[in-house]
CSV table of C-alpha atoms in Angstrom, one decimal:
chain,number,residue,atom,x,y,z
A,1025,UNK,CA,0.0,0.0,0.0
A,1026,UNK,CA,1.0,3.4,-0.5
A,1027,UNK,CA,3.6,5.3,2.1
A,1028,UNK,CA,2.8,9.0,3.3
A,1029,UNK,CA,5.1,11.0,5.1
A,1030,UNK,CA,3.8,13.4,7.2
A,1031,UNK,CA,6.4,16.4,8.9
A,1032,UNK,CA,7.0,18.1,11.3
A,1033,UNK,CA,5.9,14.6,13.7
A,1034,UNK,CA,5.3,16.9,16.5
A,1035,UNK,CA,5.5,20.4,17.7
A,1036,UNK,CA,4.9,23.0,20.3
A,1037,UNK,CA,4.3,26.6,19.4
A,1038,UNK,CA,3.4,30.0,20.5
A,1039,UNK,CA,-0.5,31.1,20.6
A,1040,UNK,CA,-1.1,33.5,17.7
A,1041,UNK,CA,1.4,31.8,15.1
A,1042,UNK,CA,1.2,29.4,12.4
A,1043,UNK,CA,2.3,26.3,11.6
A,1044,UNK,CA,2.5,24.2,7.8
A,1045,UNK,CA,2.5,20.6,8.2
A,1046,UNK,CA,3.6,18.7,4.9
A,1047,UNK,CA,2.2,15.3,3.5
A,1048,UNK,CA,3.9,13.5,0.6
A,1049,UNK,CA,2.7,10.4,-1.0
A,1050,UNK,CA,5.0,7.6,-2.5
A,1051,UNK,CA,2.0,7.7,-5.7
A,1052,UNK,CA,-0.5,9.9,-7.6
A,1053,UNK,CA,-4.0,10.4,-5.5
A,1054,UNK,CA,-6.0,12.2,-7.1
A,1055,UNK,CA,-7.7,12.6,-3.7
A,1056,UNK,CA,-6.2,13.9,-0.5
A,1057,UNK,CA,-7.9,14.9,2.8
A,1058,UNK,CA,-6.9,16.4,6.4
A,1059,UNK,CA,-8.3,15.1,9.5
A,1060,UNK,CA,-8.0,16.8,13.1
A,1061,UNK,CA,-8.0,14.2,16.0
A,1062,UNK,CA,-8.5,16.2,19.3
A,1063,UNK,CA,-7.7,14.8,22.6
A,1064,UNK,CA,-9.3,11.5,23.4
A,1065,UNK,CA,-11.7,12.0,20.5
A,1066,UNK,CA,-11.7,10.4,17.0
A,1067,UNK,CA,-11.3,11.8,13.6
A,1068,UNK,CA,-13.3,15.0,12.4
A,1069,UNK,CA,-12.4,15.9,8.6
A,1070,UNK,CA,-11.1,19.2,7.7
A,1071,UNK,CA,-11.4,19.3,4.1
A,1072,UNK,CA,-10.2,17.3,1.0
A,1073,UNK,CA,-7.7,18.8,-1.2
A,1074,UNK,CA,-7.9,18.2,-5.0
A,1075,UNK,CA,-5.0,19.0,-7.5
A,1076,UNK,CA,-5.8,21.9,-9.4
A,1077,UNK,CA,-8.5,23.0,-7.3
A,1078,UNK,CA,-9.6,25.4,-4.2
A,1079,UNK,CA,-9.9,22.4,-1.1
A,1080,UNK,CA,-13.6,21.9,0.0
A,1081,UNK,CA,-13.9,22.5,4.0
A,1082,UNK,CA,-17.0,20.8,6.1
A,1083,UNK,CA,-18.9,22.6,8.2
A,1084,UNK,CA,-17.4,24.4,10.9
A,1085,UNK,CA,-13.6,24.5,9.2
A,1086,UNK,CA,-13.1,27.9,7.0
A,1087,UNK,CA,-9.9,28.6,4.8
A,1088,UNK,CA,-9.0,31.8,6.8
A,1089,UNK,CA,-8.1,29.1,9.7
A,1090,UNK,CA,-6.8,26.5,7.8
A,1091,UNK,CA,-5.5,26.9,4.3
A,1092,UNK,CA,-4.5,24.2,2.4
A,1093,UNK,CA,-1.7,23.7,-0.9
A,1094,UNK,CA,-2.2,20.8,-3.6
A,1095,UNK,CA,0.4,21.8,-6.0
A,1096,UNK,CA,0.6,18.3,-7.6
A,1097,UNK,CA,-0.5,15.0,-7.1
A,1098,UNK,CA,1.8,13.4,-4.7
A,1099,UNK,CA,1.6,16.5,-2.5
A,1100,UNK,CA,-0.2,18.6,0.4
A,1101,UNK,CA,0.0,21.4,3.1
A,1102,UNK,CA,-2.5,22.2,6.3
A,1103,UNK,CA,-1.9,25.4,7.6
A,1104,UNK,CA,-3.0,26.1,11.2
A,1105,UNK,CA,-3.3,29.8,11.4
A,1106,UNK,CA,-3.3,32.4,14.2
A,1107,UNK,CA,-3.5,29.3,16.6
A,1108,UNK,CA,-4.8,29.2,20.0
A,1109,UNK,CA,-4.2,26.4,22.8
A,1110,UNK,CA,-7.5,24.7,21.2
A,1111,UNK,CA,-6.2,24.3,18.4
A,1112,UNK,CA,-4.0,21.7,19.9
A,1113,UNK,CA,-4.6,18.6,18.3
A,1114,UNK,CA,-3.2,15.6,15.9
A,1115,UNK,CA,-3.6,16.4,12.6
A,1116,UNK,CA,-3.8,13.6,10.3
A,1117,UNK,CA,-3.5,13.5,6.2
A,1118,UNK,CA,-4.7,10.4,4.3
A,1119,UNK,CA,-4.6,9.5,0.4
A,1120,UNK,CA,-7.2,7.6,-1.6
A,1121,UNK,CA,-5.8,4.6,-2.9
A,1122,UNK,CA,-9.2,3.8,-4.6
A,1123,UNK,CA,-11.8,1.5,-4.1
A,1124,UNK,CA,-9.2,-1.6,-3.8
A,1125,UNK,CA,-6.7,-0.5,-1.1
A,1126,UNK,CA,-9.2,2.6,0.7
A,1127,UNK,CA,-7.5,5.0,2.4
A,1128,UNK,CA,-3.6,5.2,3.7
A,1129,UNK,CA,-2.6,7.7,6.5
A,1130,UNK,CA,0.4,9.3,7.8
A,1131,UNK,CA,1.8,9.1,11.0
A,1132,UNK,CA,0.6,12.2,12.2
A,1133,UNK,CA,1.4,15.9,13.7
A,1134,UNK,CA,1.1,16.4,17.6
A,1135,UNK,CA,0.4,19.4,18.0
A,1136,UNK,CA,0.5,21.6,21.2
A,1137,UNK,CA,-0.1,25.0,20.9
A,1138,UNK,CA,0.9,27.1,24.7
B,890,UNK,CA,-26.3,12.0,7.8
B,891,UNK,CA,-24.0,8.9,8.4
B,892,UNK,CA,-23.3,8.1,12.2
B,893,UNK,CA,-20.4,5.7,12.9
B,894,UNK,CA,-20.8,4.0,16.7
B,895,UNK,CA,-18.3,1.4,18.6
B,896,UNK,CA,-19.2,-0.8,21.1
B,897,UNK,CA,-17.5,-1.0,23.5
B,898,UNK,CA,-15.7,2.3,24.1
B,899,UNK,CA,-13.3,0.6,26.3
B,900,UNK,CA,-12.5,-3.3,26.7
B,901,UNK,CA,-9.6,-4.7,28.6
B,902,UNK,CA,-9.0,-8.6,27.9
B,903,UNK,CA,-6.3,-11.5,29.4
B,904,UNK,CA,-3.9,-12.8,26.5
B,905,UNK,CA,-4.9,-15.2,24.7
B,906,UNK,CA,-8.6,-14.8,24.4
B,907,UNK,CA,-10.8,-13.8,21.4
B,908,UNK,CA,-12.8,-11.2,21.4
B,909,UNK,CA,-15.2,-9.0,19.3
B,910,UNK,CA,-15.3,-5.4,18.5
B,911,UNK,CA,-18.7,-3.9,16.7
B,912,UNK,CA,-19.5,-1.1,14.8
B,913,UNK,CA,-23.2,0.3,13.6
B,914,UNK,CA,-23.7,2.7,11.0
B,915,UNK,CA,-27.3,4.4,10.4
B,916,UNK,CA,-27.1,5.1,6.4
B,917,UNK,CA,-26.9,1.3,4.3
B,918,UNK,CA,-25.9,3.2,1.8
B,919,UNK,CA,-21.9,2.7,2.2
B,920,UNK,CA,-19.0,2.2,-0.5
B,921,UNK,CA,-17.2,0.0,1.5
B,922,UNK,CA,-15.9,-0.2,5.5
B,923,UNK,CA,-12.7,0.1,6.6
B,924,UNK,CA,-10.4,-0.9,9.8
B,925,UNK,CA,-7.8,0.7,11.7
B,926,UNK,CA,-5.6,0.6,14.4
B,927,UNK,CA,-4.5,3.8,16.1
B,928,UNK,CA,-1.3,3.4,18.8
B,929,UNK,CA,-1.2,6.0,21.2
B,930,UNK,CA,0.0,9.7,19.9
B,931,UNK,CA,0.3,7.9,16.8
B,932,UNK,CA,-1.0,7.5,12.4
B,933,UNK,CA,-3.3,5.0,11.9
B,934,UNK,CA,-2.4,1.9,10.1
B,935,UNK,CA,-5.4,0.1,8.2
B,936,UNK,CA,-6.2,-3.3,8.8
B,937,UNK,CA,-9.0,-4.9,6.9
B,938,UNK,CA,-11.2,-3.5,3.8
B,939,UNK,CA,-14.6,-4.6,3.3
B,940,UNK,CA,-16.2,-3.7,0.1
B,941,UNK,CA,-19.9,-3.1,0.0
B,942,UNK,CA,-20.7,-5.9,-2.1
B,943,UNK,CA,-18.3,-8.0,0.1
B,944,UNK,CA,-19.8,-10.0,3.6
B,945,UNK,CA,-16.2,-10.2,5.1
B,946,UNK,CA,-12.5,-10.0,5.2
B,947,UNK,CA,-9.7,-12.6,6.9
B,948,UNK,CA,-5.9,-10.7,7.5
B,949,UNK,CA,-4.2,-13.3,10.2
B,950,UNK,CA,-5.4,-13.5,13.2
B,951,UNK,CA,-7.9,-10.5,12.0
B,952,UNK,CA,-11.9,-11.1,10.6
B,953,UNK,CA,-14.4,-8.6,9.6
B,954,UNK,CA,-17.5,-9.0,8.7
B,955,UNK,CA,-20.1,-6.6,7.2
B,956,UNK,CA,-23.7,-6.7,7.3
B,957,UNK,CA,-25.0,-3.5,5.1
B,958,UNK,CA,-28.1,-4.7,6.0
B,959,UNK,CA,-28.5,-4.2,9.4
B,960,UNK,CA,-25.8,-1.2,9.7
B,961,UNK,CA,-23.6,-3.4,11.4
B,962,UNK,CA,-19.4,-4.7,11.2
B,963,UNK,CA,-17.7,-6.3,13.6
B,964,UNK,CA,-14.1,-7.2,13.9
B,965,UNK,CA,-13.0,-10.1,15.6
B,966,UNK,CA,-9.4,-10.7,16.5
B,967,UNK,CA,-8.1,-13.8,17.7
B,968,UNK,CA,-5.8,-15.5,20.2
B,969,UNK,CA,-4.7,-11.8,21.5
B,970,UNK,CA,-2.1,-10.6,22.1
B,971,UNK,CA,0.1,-7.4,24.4
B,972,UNK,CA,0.8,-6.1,20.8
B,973,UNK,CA,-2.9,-6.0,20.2
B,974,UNK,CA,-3.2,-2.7,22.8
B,975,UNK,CA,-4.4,0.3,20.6
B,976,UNK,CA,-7.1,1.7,19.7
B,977,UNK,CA,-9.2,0.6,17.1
B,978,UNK,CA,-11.4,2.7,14.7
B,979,UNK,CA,-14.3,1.5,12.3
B,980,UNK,CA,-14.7,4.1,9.3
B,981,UNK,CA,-17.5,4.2,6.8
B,982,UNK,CA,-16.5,5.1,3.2
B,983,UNK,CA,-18.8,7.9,2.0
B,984,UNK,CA,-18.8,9.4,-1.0
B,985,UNK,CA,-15.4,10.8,-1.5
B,986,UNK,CA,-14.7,10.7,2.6
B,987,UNK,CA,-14.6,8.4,5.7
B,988,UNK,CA,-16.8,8.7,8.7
B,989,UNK,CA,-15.2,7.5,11.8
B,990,UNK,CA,-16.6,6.2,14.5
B,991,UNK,CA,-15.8,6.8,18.3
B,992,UNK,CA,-13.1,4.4,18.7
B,993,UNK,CA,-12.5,1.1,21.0
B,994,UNK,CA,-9.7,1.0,23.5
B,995,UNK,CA,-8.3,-2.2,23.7
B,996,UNK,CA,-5.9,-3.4,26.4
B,997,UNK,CA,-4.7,-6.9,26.6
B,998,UNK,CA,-3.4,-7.8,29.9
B,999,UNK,CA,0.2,-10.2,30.0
């Protein structure tokens, strides 16, 4: 199945900065997506990111907060912008594989914002 | 809209014993159902893959099932083991996304 790495693997930053986590994938996915995981809950998507396209956010995400980059098909950024300590989270990307292998994630960001 | 439930939330177990873990779903309408397994602080790492047209899938010591039916999967491991501690995570495929459920904590006791 497909490899995604995911960077930084952890971090802890300043309230009112930002922070770019990368995901690259070993394939072409025409599909990407970001997922937040907040403490002792379970995944809640952010948005999916399309090459060549604006990313579509679900309800209660906005692009102000959380812009995202897919400037080809093996690649993707999540920005967290202007964070606050609840922002603090893991922060999943995942791939498409298609309907054969589903869907590969990477290893995660920890992020704690202070 | 799609609502992805585990039971149990929380399930501690002696090596060695099989046990079950379930997940319901309220919309039939599903592409396929996935596993994973989530280690503490960590990715998750996908187990099993159950197609929608499929009734279930064998990986080792790993079996799900899938009833679309009755909204329900369940995921049945086998002679477990310490390794087998994490937390497990049903997800439904929608179209073009996955809805999680709520997780199952699994501890398995030396």
């Amino acid at each position: 199945s497909a490899v995604i790495s995911q960077k930084p693997s952890r971090d802890i930053c300043q309230r009112g900065t930002s922070l770019t986590i990368q995901c690259q994938v070993d394939s072409q996915v025409t599909m990407m997506f970001w997922y937040r995981q907040q403490p002792g809950q379970s995944l809640t998507l952010i948005a999916t990111a399309n090459q060549g396209s604006e990313a579509t956010y679900e309800s209660g995400f906005v692009i102000d907060k959380f812009p995202i980059s897919r400037p080809n098909l093996t690649f993707s950024t999540l920005t967290v912008s202007n964070m606050s300590p609840e922002d603090s989270s893991i922060y999943l990307c995942s791939a498409d594989r298609g309907a054969s292998y589903g869907y590969t994630f990477g290893s995660g960001t920890r992020l704690t914002v202070v | 809209k799609q609502e992805v439930t585990q039971i149990p939330a929380a399930l501690s177990v002696p090596e060695g014993e099989n046990l079950v873990l379930n997940c319901s779903f309220t919309d039939s309408a599903i592409y396929n159902l996935q596993w994973f397994r989530q280690d503490p602080g960590k990715g998750l790492t996908s187990l099993l893959l159950i197609q929608s047209s499929q009734r279930e899938q064998t990986s080792g010591r790993l079996n799900a099932s899938l009833d679309k039916s009755s909204g329900r999967s369940t995921l049945y491991i086998a002679a477990s083991q310490p390794g087998d501690s994490a937390t497990y995570l049903c997800a439904v495929g929608d179209t073009n996304k996955l809805i999680f459920g709520t997780g199952t904590l699994l501890a398995v006791q030396p």
